Coordinates of C-alpha atoms in Angstrom, one line a residue:
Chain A
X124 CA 65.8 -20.5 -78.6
X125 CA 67.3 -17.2 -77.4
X126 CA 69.2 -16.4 -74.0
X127 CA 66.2 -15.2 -72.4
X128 CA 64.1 -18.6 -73.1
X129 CA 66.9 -20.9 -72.1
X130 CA 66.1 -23.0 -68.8
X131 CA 69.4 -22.0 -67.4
X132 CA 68.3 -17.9 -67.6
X133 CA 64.6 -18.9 -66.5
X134 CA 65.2 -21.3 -63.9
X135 CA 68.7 -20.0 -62.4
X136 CA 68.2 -16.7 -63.1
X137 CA 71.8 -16.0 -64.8
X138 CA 72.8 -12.6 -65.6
X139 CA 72.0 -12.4 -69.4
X140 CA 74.9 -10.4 -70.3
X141 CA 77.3 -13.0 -69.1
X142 CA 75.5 -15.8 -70.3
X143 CA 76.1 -15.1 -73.6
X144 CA 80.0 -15.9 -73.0
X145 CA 79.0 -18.7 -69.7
X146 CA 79.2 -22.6 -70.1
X147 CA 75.7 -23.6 -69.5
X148 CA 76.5 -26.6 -67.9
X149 CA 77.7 -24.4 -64.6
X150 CA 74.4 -23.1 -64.4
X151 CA 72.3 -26.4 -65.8
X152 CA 74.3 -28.4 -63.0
X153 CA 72.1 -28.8 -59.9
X154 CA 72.1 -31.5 -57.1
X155 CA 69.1 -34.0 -57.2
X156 CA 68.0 -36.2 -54.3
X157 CA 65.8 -38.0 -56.8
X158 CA 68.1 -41.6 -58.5
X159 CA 66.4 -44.8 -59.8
X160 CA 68.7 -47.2 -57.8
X161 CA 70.7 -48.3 -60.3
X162 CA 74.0 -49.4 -59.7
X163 CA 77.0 -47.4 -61.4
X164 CA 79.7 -49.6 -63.1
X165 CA 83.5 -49.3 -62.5
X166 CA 84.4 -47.7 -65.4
X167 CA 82.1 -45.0 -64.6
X168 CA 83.6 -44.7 -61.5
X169 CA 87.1 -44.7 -62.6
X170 CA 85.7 -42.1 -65.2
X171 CA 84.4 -39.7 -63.0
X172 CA 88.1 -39.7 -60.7
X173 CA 89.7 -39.5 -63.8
X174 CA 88.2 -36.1 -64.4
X175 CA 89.0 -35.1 -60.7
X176 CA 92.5 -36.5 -60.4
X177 CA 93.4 -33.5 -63.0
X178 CA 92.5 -30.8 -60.8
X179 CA 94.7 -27.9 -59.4
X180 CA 96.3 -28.1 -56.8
X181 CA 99.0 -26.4 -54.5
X182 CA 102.4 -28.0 -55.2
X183 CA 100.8 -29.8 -57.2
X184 CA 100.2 -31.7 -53.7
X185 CA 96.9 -34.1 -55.1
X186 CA 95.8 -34.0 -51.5
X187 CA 92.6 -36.0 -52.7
X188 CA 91.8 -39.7 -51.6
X189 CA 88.9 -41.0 -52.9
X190 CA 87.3 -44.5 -51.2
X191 CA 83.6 -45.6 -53.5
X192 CA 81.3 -48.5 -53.1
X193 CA 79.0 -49.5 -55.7
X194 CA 74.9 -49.9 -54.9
X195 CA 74.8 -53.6 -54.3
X196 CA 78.2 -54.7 -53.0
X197 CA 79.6 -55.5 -49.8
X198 CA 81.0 -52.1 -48.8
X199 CA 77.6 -50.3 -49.1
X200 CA 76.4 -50.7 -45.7
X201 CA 79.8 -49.2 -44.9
X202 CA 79.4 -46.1 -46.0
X203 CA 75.6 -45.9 -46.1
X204 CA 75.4 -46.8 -41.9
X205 CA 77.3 -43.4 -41.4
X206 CA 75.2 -40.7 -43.2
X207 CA 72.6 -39.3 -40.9
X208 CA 68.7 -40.7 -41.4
X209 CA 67.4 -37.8 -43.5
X210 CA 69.8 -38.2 -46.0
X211 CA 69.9 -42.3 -46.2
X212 CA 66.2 -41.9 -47.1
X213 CA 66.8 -40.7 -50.6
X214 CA 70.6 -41.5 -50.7
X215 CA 69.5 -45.5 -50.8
X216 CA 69.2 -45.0 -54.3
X217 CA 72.5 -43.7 -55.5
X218 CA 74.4 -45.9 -58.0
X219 CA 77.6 -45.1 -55.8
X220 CA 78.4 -43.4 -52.7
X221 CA 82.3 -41.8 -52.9
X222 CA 84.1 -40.4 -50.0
X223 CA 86.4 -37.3 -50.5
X224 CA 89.4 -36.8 -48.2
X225 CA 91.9 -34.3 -48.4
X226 CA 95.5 -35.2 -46.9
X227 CA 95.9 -32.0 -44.6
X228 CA 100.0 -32.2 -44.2
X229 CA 102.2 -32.1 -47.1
X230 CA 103.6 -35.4 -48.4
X231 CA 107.5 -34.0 -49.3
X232 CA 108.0 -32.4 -46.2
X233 CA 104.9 -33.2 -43.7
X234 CA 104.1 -29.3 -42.8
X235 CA 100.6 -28.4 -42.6
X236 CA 98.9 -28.5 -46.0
X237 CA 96.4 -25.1 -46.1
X238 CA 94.9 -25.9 -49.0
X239 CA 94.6 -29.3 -49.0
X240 CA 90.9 -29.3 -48.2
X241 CA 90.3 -26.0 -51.0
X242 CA 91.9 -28.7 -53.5
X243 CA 89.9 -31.6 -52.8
X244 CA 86.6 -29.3 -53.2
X245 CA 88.0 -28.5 -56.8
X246 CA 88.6 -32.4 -57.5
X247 CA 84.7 -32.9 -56.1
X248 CA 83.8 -30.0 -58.6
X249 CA 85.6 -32.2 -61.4
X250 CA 83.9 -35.0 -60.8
X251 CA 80.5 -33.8 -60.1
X252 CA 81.0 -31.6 -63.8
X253 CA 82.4 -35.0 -65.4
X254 CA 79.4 -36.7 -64.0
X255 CA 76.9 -34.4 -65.8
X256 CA 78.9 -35.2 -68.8
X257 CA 78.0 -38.8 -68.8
X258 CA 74.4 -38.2 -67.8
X259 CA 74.4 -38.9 -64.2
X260 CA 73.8 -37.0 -61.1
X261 CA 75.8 -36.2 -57.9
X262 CA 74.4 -34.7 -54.6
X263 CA 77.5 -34.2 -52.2
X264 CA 76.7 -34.8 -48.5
X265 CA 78.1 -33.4 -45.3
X266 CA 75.3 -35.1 -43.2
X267 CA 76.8 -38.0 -42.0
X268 CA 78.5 -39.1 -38.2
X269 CA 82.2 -38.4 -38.7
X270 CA 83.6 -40.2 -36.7
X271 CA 81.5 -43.2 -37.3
X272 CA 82.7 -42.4 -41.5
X273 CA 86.4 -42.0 -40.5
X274 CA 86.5 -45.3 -38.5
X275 CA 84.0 -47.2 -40.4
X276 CA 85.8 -46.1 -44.0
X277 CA 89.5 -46.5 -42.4
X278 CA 90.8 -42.9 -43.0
X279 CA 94.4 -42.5 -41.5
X280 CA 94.8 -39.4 -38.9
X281 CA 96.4 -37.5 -41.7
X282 CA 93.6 -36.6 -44.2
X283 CA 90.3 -35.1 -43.4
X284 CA 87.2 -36.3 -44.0
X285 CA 85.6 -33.6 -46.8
X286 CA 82.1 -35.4 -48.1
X287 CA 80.2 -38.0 -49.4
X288 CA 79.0 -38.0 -52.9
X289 CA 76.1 -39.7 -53.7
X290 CA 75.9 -40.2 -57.7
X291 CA 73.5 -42.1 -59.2
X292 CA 70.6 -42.1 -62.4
X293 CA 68.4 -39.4 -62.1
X294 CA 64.9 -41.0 -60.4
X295 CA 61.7 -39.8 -60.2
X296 CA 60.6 -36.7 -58.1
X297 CA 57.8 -38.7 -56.9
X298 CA 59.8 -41.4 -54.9
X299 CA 61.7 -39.3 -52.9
X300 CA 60.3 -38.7 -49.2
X301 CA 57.4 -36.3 -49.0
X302 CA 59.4 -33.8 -47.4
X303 CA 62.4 -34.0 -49.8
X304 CA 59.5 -33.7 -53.6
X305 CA 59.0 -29.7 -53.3
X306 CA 62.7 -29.2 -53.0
X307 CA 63.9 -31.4 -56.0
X308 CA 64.3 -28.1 -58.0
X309 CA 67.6 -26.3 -58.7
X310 CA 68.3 -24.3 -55.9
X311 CA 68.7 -20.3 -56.4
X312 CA 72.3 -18.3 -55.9
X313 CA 73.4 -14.8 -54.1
X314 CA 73.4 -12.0 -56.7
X315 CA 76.9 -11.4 -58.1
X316 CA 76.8 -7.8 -56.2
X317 CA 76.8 -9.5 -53.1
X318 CA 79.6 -12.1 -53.6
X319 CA 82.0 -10.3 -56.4
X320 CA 84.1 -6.9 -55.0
X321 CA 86.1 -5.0 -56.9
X322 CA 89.7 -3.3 -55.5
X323 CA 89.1 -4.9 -51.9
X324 CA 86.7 -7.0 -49.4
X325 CA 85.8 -3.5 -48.0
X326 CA 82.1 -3.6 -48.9
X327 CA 81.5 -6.6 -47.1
X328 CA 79.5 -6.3 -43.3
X329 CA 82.2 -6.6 -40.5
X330 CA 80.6 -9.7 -39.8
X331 CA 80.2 -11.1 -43.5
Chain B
X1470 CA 92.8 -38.5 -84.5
X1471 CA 92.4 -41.6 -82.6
X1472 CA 92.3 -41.3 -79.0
X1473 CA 96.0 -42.3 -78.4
X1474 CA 96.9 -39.6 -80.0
X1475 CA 95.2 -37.0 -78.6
X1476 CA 97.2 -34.7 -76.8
X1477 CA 96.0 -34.9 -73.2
X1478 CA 96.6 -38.7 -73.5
X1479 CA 99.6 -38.5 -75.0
X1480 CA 101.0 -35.5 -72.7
X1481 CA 98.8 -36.1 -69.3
X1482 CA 98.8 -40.1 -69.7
X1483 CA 95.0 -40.7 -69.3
X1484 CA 93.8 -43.8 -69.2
X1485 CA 92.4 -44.8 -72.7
X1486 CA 89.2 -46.8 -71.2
X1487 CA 88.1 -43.9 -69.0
X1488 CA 88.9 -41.4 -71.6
X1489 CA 86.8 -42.6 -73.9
X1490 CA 83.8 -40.6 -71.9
X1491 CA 85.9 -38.2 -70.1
X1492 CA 85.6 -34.7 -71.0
X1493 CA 88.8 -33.5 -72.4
X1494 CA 88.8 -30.3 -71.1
X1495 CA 89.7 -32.1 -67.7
X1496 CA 93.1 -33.4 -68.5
X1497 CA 93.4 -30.5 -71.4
X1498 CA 93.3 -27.7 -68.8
X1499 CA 96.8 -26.8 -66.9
X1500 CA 98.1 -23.8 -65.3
X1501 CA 100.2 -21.7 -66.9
X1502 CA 102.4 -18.7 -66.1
X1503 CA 103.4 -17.5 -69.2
X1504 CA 100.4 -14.4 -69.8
X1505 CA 101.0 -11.9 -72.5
X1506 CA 99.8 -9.1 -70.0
X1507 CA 96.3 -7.9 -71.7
X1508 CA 93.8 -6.7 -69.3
X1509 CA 90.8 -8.8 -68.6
X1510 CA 87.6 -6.8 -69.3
X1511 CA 85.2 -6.5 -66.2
X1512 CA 82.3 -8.4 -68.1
X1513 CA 85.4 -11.1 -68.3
X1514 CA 85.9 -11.3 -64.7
X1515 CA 81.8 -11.4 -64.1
X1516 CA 81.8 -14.5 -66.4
X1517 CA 84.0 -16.1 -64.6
X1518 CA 82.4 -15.4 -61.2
X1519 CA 79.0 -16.2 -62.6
X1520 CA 80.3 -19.6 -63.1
X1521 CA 81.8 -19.6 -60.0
X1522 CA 78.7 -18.7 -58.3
X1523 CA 76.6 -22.1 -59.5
X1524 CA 79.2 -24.6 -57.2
X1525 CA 77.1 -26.6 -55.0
X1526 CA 78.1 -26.0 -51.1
X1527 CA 76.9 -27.3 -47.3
X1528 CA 73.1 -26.3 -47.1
X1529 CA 73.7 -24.2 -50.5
X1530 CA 75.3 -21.3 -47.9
X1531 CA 77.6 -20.3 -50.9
X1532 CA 80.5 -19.3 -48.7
X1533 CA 82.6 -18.0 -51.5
X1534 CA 83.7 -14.4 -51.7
X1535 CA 85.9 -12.8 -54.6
X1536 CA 87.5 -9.5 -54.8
X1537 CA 89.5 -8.6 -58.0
X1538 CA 91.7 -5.9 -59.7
X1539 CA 91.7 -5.9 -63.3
X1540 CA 95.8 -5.0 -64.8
X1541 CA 96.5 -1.5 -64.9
X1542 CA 93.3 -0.3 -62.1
X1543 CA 94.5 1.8 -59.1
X1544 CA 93.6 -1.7 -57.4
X1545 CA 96.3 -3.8 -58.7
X1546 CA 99.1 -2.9 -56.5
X1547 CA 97.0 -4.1 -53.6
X1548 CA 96.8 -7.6 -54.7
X1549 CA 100.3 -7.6 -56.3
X1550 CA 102.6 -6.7 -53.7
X1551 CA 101.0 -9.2 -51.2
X1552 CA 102.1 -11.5 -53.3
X1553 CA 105.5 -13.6 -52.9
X1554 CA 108.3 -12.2 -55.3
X1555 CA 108.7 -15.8 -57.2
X1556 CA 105.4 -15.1 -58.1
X1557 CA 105.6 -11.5 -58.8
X1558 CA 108.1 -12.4 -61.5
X1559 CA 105.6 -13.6 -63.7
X1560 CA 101.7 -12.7 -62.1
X1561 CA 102.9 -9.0 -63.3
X1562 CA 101.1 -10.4 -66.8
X1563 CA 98.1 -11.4 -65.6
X1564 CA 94.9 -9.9 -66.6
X1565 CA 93.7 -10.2 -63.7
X1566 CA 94.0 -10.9 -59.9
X1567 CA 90.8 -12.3 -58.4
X1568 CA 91.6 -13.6 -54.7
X1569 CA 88.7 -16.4 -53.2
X1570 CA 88.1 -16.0 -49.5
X1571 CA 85.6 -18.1 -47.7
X1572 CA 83.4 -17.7 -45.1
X1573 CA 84.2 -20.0 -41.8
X1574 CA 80.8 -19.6 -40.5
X1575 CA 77.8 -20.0 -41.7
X1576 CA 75.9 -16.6 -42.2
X1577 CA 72.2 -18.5 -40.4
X1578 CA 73.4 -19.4 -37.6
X1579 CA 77.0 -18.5 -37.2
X1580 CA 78.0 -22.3 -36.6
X1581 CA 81.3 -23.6 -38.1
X1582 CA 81.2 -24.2 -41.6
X1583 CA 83.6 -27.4 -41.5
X1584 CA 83.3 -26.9 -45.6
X1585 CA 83.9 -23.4 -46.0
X1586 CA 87.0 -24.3 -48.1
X1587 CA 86.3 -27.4 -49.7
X1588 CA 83.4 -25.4 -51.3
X1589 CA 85.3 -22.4 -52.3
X1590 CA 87.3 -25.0 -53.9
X1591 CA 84.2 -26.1 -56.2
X1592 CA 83.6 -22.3 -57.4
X1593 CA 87.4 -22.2 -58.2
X1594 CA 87.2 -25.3 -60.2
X1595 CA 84.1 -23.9 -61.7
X1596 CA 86.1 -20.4 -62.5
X1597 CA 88.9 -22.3 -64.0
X1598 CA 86.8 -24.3 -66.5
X1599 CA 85.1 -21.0 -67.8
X1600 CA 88.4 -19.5 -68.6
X1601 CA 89.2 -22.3 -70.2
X1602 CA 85.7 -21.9 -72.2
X1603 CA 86.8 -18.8 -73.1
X1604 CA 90.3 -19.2 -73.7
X1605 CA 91.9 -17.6 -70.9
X1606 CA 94.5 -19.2 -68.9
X1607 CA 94.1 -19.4 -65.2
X1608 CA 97.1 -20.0 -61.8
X1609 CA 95.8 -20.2 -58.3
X1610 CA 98.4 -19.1 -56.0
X1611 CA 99.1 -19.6 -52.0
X1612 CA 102.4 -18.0 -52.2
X1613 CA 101.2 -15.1 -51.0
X1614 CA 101.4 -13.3 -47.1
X1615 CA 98.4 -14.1 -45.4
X1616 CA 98.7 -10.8 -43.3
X1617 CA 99.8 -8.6 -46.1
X1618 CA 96.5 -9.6 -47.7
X1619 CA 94.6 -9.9 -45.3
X1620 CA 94.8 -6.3 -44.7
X1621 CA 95.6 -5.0 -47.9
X1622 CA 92.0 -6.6 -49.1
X1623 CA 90.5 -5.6 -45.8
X1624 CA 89.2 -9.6 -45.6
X1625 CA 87.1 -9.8 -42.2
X1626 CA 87.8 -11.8 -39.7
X1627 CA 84.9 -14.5 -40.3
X1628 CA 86.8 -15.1 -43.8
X1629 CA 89.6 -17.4 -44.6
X1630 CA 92.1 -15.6 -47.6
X1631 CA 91.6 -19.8 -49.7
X1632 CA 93.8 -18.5 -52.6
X1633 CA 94.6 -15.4 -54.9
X1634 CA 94.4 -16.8 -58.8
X1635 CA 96.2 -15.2 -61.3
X1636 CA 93.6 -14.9 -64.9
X1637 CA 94.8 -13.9 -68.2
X1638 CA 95.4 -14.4 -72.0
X1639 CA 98.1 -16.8 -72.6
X1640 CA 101.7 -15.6 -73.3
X1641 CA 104.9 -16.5 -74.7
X1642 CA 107.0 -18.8 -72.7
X1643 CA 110.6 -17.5 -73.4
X1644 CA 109.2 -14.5 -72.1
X1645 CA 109.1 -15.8 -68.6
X1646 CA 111.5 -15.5 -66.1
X1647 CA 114.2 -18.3 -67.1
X1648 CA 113.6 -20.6 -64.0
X1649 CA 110.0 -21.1 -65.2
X1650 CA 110.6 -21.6 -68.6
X1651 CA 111.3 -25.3 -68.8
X1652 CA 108.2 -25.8 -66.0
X1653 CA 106.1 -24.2 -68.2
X1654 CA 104.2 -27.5 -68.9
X1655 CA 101.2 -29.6 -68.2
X1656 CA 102.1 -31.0 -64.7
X1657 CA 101.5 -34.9 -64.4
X1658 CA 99.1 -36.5 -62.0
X1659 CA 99.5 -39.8 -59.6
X1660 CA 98.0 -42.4 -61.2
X1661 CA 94.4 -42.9 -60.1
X1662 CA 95.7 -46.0 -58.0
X1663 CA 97.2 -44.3 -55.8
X1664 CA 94.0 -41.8 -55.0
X1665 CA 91.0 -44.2 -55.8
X1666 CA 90.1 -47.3 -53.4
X1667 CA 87.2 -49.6 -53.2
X1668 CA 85.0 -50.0 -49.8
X1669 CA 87.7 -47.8 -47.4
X1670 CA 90.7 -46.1 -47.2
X1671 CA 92.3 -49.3 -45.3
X1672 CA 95.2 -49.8 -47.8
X1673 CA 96.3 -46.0 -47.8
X1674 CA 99.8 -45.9 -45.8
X1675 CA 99.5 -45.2 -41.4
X1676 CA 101.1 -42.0 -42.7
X1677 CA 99.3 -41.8 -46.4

């Protein structure tokens, strides 16, 4: 197969010059509504934090907390009652819903932690890379009631509230919603020229 | 080599169950200071941004933005003297000096992006595990003034500066200044009971 007949080049549209150095698992990943309901087990839970706990992060801080429930046991409803409607109408089949937070004050000396939410989105990368390791899929979610999700899921005053990843076994296309089938493809990117400046942000419109 | 004594276990104390399917380039990747000063080449710094560039983010608005200067450019004095002088001792090796800024509002309809960050924070994960593919080292860095760079990058207003990250090939570490020397190691991680619960957050501390 050469670079130009690889799905990631067709589909994604990768620069082919680049590809020939990329990982094609960054551009192979995509985010699927489509899973077949079936539950995920602890250990693949465990595996997938695993792979996030070992993220950067400033200080070394860790900022991430991570709360899960598994399709099937009594926490579900939990976390399931506080995602808006559109997205509980495919996320009913994930294997496991898991909630990122991101501790937004410094534990050694309680100032305000900048980064903390940067950090926790490079933990979520982790896991959601880790996740297509074993197979599995991961959509992450910002479509849920917040403050139902930071009440419901107990989160303390000190972390925020970052997303909820639904992962799961990929499903079929055809048992999603209707409106949600023509979208189950890998979404497109920005051109590098538009996101990648070189000596400065100059280039970019005063407004972005 | 049996799986206790692989490295990352032995130096990063994975857990033996999860590792068994964890991909080791989670707990094999750290952050380094030590670069032997070798300039990156520009199709090096698109790589790693064309990884970047496949993170998932809020309604796929891909608020990451990079601007870089390669060692040695007229461009690298920008990014270098905004940069705190602990870290100067040692970033003065890099390769490279790609800062991440992301955009707070979304470009559609010019709403809050509530995950501008967290999603930056996936295409920084995403940058670091290319280096690693390619056998670069990476360091993000917040120890730099915000203003300085700010205005030094000419970063507009509707951006957030998330990090500046240090790329390059590794270097020796008795060449580093002497206070780093004996940090220059894999950094450990809290033990994923202390960051992963089951159904809520209820048994993280009032003050986490």
């Amino acid at each position: 197969m050469t670079v130009l007949d690889t799905p990631a080049v067709a589909v994604r549209g990768v620069d082919t010059e680049t590809y020939v150095t990329l990982d094609q698992r960054f551009p192979a990943r995509w985010s699927p509504r489509a899973m077949n309901g079936e539950a995920l087990t602890t250990m693949e839970v465990d595996t997938l934090l695993e792979a996030a706990r070992w993220a950067p992060s400033c200080f070394n801080a860790q900022p991430w907390r991570f709360a899960y429930t598994i399709q099937g046991d009594d926490d579900w409803s939990r976390f399931f009652d506080a995602l808006i409607e559109a997205n509980q109408t495919w996320a009913r089949n994930a294997g496991a819903l898991i909630a990122v937070s991101a501790r937004i004050r410094f534990e050694h000396n309680d100032n305000p932690a900048a980064t903390a939410g940067f950090d926790a989105g490079a933990a979520w990368m982790s896991m959601a890379l880790q996740a297509q390791h074993m197979g599995l899929v991961t959509h992450g979610m910002y479509g849920f009631d917040q403050d139902k999700a930071r009440s419901a899921l107990q989160l303390p005053e000190v972390y925020e509230l970052c997303a909820i990843i639904a992962v799961g076994h990929a499903g079929e296309k055809d048992d999603l919603p209707e409106t949600y089938r023509e979208r189950e493809v890998p979404s497109d990117r920005k051109p590098l020229d538009e996101i990648r400046f070189h000596g400065s942000f100059a280039d970019l419109p005063e407004n972005g």
